Every structure is written in C-alpha cells, then in structure tokens.
CSV table of N, CA and C in Angstrom, one decimal:
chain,number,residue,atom,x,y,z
A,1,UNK,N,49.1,-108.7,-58.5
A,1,UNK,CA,48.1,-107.6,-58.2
A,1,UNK,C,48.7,-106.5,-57.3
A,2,UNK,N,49.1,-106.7,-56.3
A,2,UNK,CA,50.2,-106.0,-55.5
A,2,UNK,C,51.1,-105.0,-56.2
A,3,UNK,N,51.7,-105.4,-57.1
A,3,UNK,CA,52.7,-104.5,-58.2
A,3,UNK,C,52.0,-104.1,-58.9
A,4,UNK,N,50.5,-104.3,-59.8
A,4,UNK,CA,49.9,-102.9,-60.5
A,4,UNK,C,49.3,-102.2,-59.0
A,5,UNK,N,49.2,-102.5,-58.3
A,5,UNK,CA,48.8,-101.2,-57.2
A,5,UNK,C,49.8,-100.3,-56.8
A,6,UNK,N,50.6,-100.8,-56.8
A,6,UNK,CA,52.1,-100.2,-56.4
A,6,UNK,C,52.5,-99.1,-57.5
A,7,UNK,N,53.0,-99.9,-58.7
A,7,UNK,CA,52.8,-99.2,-60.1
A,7,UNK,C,51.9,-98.2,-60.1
A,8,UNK,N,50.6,-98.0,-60.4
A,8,UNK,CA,49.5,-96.9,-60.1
A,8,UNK,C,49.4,-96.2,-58.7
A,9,UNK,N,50.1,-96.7,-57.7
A,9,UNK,CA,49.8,-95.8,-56.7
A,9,UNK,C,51.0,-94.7,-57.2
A,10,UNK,N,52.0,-94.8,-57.4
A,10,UNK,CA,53.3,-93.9,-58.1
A,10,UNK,C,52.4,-92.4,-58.6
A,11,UNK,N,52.3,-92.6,-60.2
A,11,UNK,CA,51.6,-91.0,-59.8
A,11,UNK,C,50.7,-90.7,-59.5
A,12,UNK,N,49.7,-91.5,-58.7
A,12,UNK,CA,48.8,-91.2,-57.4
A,12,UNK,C,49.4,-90.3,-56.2
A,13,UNK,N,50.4,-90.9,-56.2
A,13,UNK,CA,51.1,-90.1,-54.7
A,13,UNK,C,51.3,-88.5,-55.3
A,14,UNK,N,52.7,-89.0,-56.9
A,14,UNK,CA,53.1,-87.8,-56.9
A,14,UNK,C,51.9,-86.4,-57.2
A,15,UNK,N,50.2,-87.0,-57.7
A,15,UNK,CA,49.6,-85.6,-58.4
A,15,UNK,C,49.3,-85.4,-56.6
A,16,UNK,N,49.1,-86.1,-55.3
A,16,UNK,CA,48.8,-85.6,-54.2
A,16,UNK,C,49.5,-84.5,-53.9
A,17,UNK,N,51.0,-85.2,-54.2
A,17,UNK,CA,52.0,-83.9,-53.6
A,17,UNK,C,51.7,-82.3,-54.6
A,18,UNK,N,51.3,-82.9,-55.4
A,18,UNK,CA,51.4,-81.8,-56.5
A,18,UNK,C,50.0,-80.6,-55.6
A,19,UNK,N,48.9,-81.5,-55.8
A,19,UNK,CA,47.6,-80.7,-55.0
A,19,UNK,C,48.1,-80.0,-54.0
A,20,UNK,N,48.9,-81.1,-52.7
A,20,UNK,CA,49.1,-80.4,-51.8
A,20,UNK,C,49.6,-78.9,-51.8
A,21,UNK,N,51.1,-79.1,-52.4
A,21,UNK,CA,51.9,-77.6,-52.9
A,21,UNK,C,51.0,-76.3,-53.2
A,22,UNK,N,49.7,-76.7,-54.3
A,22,UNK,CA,49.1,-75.7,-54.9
A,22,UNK,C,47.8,-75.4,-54.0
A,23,UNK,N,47.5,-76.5,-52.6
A,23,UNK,CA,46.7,-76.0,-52.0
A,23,UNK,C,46.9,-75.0,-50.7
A,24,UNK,N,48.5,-74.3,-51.2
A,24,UNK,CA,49.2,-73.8,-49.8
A,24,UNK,C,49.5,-72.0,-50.2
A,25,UNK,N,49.1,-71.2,-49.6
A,25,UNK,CA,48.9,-69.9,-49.9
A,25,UNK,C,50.5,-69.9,-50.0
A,26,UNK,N,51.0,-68.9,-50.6
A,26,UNK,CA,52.3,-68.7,-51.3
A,26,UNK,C,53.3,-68.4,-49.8
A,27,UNK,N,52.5,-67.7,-49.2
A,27,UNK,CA,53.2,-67.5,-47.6
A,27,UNK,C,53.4,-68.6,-46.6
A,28,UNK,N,53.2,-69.8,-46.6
A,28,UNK,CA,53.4,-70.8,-46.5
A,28,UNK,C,54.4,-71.4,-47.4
A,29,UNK,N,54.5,-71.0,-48.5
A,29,UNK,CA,55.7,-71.9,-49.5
A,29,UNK,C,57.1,-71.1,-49.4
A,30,UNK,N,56.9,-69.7,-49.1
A,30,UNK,CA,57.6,-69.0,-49.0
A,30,UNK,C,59.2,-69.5,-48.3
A,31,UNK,N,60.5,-69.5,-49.2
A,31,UNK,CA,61.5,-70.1,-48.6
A,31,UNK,C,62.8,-69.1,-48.3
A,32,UNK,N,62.5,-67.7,-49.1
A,32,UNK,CA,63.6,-66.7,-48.8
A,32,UNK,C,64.1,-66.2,-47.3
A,33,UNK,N,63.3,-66.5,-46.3
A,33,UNK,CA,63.9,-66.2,-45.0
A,33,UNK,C,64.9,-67.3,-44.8
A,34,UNK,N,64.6,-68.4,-44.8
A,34,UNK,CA,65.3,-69.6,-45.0
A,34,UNK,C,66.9,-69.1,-45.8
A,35,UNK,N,66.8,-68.7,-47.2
A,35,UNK,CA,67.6,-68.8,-48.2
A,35,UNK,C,68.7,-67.4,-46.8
A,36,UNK,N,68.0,-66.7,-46.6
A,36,UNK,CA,68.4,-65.7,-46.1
A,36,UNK,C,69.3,-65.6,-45.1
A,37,UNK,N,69.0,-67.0,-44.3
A,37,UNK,CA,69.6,-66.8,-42.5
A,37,UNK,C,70.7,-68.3,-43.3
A,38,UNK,N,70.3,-69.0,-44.0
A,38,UNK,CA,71.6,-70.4,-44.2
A,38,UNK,C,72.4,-70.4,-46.0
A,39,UNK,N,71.9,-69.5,-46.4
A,39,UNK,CA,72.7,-69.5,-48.0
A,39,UNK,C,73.3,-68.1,-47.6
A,40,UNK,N,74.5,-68.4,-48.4
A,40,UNK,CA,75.4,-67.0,-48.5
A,40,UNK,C,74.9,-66.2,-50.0
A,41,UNK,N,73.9,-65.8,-49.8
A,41,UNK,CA,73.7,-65.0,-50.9
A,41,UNK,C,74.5,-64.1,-51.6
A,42,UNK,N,75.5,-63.3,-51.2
A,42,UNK,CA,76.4,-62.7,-51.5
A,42,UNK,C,77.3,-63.6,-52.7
A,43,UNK,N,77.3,-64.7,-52.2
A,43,UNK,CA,78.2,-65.6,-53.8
A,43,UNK,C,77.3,-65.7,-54.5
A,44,UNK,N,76.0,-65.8,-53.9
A,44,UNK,CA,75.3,-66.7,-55.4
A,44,UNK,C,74.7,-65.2,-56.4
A,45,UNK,N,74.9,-64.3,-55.9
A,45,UNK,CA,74.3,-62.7,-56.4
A,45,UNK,C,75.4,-62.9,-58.0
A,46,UNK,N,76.5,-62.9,-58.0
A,46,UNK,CA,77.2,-62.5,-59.7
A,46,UNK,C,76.5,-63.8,-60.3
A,47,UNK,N,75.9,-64.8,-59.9
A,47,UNK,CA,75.5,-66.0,-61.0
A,47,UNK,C,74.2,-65.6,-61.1
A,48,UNK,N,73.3,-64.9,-60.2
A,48,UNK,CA,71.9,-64.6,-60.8
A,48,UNK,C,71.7,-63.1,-61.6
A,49,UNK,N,72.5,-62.6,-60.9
A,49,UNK,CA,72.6,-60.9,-61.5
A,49,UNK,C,72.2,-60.6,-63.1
A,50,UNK,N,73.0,-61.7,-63.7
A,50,UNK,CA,72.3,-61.1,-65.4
A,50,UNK,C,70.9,-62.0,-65.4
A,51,UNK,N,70.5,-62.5,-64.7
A,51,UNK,CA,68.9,-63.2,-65.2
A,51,UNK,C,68.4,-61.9,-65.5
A,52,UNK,N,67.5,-62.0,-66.3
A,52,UNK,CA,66.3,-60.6,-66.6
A,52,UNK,C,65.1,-61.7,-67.3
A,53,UNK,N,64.2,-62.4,-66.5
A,53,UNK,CA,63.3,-63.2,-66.8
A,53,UNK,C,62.0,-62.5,-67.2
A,54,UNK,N,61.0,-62.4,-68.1
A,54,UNK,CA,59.5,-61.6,-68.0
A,54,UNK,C,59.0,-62.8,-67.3
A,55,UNK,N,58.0,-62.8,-66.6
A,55,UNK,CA,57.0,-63.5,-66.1
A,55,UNK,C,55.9,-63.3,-65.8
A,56,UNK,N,54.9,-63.5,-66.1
A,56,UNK,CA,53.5,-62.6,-66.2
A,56,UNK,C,53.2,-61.3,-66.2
A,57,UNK,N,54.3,-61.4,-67.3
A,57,UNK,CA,54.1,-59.6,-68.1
A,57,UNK,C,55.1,-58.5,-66.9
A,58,UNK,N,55.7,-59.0,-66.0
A,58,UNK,CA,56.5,-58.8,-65.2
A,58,UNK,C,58.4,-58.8,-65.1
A,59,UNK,N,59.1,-57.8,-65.1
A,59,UNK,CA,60.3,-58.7,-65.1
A,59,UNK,C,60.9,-59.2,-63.9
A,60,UNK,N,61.5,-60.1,-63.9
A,60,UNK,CA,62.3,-60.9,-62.6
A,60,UNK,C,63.6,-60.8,-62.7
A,61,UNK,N,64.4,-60.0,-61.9
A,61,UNK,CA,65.8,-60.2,-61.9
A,61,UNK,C,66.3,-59.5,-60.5
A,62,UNK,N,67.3,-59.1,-60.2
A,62,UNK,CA,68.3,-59.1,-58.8
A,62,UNK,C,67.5,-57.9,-58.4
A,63,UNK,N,67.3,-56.4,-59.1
A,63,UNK,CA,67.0,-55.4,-58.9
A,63,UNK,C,65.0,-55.4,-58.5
A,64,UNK,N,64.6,-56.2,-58.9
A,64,UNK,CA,63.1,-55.9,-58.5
A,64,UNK,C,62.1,-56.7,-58.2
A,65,UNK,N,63.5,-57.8,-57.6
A,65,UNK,CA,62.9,-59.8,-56.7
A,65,UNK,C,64.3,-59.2,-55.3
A,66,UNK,N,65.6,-59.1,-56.0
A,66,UNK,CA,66.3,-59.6,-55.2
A,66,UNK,C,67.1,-60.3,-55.3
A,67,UNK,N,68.3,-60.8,-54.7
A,67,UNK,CA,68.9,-62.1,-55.4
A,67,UNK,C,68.3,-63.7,-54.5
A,68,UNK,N,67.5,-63.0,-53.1
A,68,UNK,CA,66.9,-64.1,-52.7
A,68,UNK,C,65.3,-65.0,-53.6
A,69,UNK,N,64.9,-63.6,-54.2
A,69,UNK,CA,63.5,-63.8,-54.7
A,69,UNK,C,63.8,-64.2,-56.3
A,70,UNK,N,64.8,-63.7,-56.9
A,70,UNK,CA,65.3,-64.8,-57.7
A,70,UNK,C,65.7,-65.8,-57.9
A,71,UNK,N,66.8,-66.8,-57.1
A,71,UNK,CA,66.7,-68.0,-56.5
A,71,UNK,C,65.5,-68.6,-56.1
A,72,UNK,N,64.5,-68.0,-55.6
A,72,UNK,CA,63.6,-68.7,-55.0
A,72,UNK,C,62.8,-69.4,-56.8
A,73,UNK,N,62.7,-67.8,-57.4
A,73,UNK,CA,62.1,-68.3,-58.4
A,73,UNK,C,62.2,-69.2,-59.4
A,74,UNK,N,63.5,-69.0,-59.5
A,74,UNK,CA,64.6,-70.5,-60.5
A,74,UNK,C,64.1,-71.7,-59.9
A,75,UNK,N,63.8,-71.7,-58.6
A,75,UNK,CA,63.7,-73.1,-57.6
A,75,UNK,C,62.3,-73.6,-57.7
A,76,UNK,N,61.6,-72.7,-57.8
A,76,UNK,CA,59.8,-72.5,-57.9
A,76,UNK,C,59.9,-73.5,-59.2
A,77,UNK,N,60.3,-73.1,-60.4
A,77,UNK,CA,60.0,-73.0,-61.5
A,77,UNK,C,60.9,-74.5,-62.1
A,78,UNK,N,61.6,-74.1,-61.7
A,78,UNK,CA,63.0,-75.9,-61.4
A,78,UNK,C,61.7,-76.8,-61.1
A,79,UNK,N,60.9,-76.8,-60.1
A,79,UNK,CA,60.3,-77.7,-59.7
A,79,UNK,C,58.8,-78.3,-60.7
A,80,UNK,N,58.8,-77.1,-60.8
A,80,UNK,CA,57.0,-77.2,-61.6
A,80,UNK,C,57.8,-78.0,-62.8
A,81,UNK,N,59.2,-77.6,-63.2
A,81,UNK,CA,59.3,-78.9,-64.5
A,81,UNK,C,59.3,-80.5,-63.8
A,82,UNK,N,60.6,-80.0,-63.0
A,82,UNK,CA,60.7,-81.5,-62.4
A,82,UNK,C,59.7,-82.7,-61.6
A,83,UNK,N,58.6,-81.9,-61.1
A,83,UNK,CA,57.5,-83.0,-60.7
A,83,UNK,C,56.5,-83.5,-61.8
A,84,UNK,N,56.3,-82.3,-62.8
A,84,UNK,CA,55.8,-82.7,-64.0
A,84,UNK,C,56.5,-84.0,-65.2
A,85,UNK,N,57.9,-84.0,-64.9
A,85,UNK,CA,58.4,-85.0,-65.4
A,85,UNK,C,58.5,-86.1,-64.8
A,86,UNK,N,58.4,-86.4,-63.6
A,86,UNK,CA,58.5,-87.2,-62.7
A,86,UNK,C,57.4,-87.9,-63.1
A,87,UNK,N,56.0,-87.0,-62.9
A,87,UNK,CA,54.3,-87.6,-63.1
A,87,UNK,C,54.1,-88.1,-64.6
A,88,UNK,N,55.0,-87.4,-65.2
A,88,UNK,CA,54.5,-88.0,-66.8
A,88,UNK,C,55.7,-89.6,-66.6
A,89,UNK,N,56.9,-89.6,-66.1
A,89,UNK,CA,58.0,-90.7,-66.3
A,89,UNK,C,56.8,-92.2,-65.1
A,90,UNK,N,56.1,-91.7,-64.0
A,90,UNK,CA,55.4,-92.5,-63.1
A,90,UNK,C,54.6,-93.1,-63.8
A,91,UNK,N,53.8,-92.4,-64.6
A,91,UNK,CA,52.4,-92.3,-65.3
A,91,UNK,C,52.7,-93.1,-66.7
A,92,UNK,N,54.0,-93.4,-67.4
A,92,UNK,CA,54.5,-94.2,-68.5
A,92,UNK,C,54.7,-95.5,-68.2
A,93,UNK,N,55.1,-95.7,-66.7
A,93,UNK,CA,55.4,-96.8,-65.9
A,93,UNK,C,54.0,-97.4,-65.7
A,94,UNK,N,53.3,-96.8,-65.0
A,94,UNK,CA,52.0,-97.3,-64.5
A,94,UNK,C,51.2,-98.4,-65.9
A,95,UNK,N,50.9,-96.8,-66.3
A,95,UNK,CA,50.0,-97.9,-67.9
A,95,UNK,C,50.8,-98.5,-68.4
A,96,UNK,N,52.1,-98.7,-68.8
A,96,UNK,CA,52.8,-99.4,-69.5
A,96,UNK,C,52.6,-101.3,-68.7
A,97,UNK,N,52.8,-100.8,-67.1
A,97,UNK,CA,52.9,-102.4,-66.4
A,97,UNK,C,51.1,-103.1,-66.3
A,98,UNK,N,50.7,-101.8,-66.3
A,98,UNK,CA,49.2,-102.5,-65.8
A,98,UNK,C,48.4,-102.6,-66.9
A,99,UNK,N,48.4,-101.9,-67.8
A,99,UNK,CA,47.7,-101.7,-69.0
A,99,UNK,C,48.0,-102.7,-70.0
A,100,UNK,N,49.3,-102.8,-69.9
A,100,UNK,CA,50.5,-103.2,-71.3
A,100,UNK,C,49.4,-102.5,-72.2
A,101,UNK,N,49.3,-101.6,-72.5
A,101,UNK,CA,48.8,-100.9,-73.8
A,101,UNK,C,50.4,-100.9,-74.7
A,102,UNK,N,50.0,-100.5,-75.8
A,102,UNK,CA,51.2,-100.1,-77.0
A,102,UNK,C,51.5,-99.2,-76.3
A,103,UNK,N,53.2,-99.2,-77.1
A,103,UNK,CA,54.2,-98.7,-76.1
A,103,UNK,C,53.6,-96.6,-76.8
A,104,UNK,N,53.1,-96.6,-77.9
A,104,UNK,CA,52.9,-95.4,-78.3
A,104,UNK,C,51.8,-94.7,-77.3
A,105,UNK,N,50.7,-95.6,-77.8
A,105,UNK,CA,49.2,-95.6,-77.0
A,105,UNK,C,49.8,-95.2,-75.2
A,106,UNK,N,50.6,-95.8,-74.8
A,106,UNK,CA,50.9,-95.4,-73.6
A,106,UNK,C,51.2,-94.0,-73.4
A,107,UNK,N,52.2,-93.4,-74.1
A,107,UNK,CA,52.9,-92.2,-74.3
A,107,UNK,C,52.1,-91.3,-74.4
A,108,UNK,N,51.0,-91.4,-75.3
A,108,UNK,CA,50.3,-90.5,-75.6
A,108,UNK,C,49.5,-90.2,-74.2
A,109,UNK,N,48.5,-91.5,-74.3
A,109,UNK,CA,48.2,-91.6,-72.7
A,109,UNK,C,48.6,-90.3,-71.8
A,110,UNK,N,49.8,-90.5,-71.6
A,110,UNK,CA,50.9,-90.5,-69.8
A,110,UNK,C,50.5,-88.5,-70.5
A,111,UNK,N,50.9,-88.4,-71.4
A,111,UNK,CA,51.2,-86.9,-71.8
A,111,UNK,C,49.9,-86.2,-71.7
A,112,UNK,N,48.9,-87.3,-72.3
A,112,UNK,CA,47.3,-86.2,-72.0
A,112,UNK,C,46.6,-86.2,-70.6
A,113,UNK,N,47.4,-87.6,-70.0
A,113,UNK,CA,47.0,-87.2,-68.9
A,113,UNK,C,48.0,-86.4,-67.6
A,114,UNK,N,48.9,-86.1,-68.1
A,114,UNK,CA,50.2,-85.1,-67.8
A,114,UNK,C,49.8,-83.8,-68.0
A,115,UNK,N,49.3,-83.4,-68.4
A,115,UNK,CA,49.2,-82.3,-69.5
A,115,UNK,C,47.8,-81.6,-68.4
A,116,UNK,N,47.1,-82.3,-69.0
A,116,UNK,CA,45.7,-82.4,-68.3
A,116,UNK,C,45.8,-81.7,-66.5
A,117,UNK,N,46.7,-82.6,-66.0
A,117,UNK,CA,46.5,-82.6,-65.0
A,117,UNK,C,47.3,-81.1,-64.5
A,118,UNK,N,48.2,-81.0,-65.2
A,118,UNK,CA,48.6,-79.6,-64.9
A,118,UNK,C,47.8,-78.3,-65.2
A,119,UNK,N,47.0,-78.7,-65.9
A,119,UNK,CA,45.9,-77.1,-66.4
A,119,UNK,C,45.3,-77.7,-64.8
A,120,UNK,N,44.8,-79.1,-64.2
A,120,UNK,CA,43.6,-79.0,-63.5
A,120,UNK,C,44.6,-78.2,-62.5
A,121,UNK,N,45.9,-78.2,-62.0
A,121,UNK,CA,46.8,-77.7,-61.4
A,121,UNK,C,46.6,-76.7,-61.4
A,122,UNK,N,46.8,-76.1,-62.1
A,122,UNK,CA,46.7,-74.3,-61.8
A,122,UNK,C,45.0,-73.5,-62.0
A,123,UNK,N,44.4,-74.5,-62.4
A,123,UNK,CA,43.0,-74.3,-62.0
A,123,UNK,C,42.9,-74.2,-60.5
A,124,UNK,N,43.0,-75.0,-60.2
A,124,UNK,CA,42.9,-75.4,-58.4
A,124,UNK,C,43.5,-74.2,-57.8
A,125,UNK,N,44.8,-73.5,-58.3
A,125,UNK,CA,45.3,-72.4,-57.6
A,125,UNK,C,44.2,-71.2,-57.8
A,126,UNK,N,43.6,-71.5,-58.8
A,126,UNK,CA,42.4,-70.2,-58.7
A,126,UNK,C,41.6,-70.0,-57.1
A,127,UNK,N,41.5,-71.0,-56.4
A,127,UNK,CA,40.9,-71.1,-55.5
A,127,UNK,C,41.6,-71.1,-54.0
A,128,UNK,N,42.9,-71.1,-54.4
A,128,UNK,CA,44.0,-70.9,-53.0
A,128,UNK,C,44.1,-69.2,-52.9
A,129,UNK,N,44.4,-68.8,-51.7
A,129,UNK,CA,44.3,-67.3,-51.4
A,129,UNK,C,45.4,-67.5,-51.5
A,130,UNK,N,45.9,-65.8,-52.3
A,130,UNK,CA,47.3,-65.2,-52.7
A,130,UNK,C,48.2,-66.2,-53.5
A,131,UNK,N,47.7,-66.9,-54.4
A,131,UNK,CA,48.1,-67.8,-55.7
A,131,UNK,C,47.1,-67.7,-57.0
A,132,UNK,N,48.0,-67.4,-57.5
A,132,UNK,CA,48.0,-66.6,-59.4
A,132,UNK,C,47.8,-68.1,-60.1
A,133,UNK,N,46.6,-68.7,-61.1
A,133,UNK,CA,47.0,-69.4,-62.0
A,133,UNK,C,47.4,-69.0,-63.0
A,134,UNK,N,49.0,-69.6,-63.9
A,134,UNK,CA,48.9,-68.9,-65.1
A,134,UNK,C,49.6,-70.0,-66.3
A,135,UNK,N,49.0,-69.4,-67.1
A,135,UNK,CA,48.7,-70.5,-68.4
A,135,UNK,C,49.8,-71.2,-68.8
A,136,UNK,N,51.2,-69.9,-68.2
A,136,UNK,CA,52.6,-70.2,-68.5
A,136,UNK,C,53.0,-71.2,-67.9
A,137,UNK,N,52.6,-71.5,-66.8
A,137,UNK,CA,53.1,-72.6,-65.9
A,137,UNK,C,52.6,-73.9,-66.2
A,138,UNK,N,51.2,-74.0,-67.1
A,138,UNK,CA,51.2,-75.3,-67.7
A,138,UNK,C,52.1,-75.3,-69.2
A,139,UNK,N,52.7,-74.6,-69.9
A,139,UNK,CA,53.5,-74.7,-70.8
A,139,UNK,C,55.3,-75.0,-70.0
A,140,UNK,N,54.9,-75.0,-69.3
A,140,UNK,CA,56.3,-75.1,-68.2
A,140,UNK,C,56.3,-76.7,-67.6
A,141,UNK,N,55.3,-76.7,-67.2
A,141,UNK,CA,54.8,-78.5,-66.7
A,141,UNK,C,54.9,-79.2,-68.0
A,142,UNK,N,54.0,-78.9,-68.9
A,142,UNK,CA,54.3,-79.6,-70.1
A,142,UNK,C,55.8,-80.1,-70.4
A,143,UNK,N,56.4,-78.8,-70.5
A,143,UNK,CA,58.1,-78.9,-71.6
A,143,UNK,C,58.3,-80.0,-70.4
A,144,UNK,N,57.8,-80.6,-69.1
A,144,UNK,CA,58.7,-81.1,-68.1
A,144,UNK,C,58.3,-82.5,-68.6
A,145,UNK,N,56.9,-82.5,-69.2
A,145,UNK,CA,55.9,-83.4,-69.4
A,145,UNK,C,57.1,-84.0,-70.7
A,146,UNK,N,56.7,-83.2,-72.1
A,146,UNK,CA,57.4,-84.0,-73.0
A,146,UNK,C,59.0,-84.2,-72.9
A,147,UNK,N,59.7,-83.4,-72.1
A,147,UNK,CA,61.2,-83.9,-71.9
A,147,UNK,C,61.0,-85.2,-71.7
A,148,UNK,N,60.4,-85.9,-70.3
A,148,UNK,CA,60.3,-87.2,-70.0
A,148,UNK,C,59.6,-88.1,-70.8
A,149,UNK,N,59.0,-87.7,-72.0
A,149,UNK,CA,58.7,-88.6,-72.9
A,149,UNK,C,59.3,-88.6,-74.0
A,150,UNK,N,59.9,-87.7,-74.4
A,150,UNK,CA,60.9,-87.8,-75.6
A,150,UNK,C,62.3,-89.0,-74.9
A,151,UNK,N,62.6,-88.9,-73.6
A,151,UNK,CA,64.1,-89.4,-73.1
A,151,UNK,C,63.4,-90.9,-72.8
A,152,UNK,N,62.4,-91.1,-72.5
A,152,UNK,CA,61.4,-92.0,-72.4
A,152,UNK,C,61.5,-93.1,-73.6
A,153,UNK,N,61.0,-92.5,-74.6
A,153,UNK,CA,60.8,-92.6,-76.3
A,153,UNK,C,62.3,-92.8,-76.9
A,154,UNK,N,62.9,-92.3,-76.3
A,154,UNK,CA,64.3,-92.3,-77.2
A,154,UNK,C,65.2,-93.7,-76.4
A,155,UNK,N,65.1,-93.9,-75.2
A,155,UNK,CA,65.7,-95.5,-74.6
A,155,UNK,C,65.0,-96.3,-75.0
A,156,UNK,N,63.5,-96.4,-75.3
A,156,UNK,CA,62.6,-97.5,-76.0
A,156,UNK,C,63.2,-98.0,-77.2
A,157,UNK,N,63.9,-96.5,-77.9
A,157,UNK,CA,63.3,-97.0,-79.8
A,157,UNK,C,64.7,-97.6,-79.6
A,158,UNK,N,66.3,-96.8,-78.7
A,158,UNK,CA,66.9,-97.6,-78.4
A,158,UNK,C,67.7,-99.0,-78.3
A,159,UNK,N,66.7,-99.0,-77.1
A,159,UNK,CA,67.0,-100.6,-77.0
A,159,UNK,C,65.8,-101.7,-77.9
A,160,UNK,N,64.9,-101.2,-78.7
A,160,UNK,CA,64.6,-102.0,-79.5
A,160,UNK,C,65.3,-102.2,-80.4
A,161,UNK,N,66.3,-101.5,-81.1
A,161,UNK,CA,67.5,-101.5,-82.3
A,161,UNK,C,68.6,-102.5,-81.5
A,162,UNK,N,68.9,-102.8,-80.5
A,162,UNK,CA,69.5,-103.9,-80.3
A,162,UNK,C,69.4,-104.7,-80.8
C-alpha cells in the first residue's frame, strides 16, 4: 500500500510544481539578471545569434529579446517539454504499478491525462497577472508528452521480443 502511494504521489508532486511555476507572474520567473551578472554571455551570443524563432506571432532572436532573453527563452521552453515528459514518464509508472491496467490502456491513459493537464496549465495562466496562455505551449507539452511515450512504448515492445 505504501508503494502505490508513493507511485501516485510522483505525478502528484510533479503537476504541483507545474501549478506552482504557472501560478508566479513572469517577474518572479524572470532569470536574465541572473544570466547577466554569472553567464558570460558574450560566448554564448555566436550559438544563439542565428536562432530567428516566431512565437506568438512574434519573432525571437538576439536583435529583439537579446542574447540573454533568448537563452532564457530556449530554457523556458526546454522546460515546458521536459516536466511534461517527466509527468507523462511518472504518470505511466503510477497506473502501470497501481492500476496494472494493459500496458496500452495505460499509455493512453498517462497521455490524456498529460495532455489534459497541460491545456488545464495554461488555462490557469489565464488567471496569473502578466502571463499569456497560449495554445502553442500545450502542443509543446504534448511533443514532451508523446516523446516519453513513444521511448516509453518502444523499451516495452523491446524487451517483450526478448
């Protein structure tokens, strides 16, 4: 009993952290003064320079972020995949040990409720002052969502051919 609590508390914690993040006005998340006073930005400027990213109808690159507000944004954006994969890889664990549902039925599961929880994600930002929800960043959480279920799905079918 102990280990499915443990198991389910996994992406219990991670959607908290996730809330927490989206419940924090962007000037609070803000890390470029940081980037500013301890990274040498000066080296990392010729590796971001050619980015030219659109993002909400917006472009992003050295000339009209910065090379700090570019970094930041790679890092922003790095993460919204990576917690999203994390929550779908927690959330395959969870129902898989507690549920034992079919290993498919799980998958599906982990992804709708992955998926799900990222639209409630950026819904929630509707309600944070000076945070934008936008529809791109659940297609962003997703790709983080199915990565970890395809790499998920592909060591299953795996080591079942053993």
């Amino acid at each position: 009993m102990v280990k499915k609590i443990l198991y389910l508390s996994l992406p219990i914690l991670i959607m908290l952290v996730i809330f927490s993040f989206s419940h924090q006005p962007y000037q609070e998340q803000d890390i470029k003064p940081s980037m500013n006073e301890y990274l040498p930005l000066e080296y990392i400027e010729p590796l971001v320079e050619p980015i030219d990213i659109t993002y909400m109808n917006k472009p992003v690159n050295v000339e009209t972020h910065g090379v700090d507000g570019v970094v930041e944004f790679l890092i922003r954006k790095t993460a919204h995949f990576g917690i999203f994969f994390a929550l779908m890889a927690a959330t395959v664990l969870a129902l898989h040990k507690v549920f034992e549902f079919k290993f498919s039925k799980v998958l599906l599961l982990s992804l709708v409720i992955t998926v799900g929880y990222a639209a409630l994600d950026e819904f929630h930002q509707s309600f944070t002052p000076n945070r934008t929800p936008y529809v791109g960043d659940v297609v962003l959480d997703s790709m983080g969502a199915v990565t970890a279920g395809f790499m998920i799905y592909t060591v299953f079918f795996w080591k079942r051919r053993k």
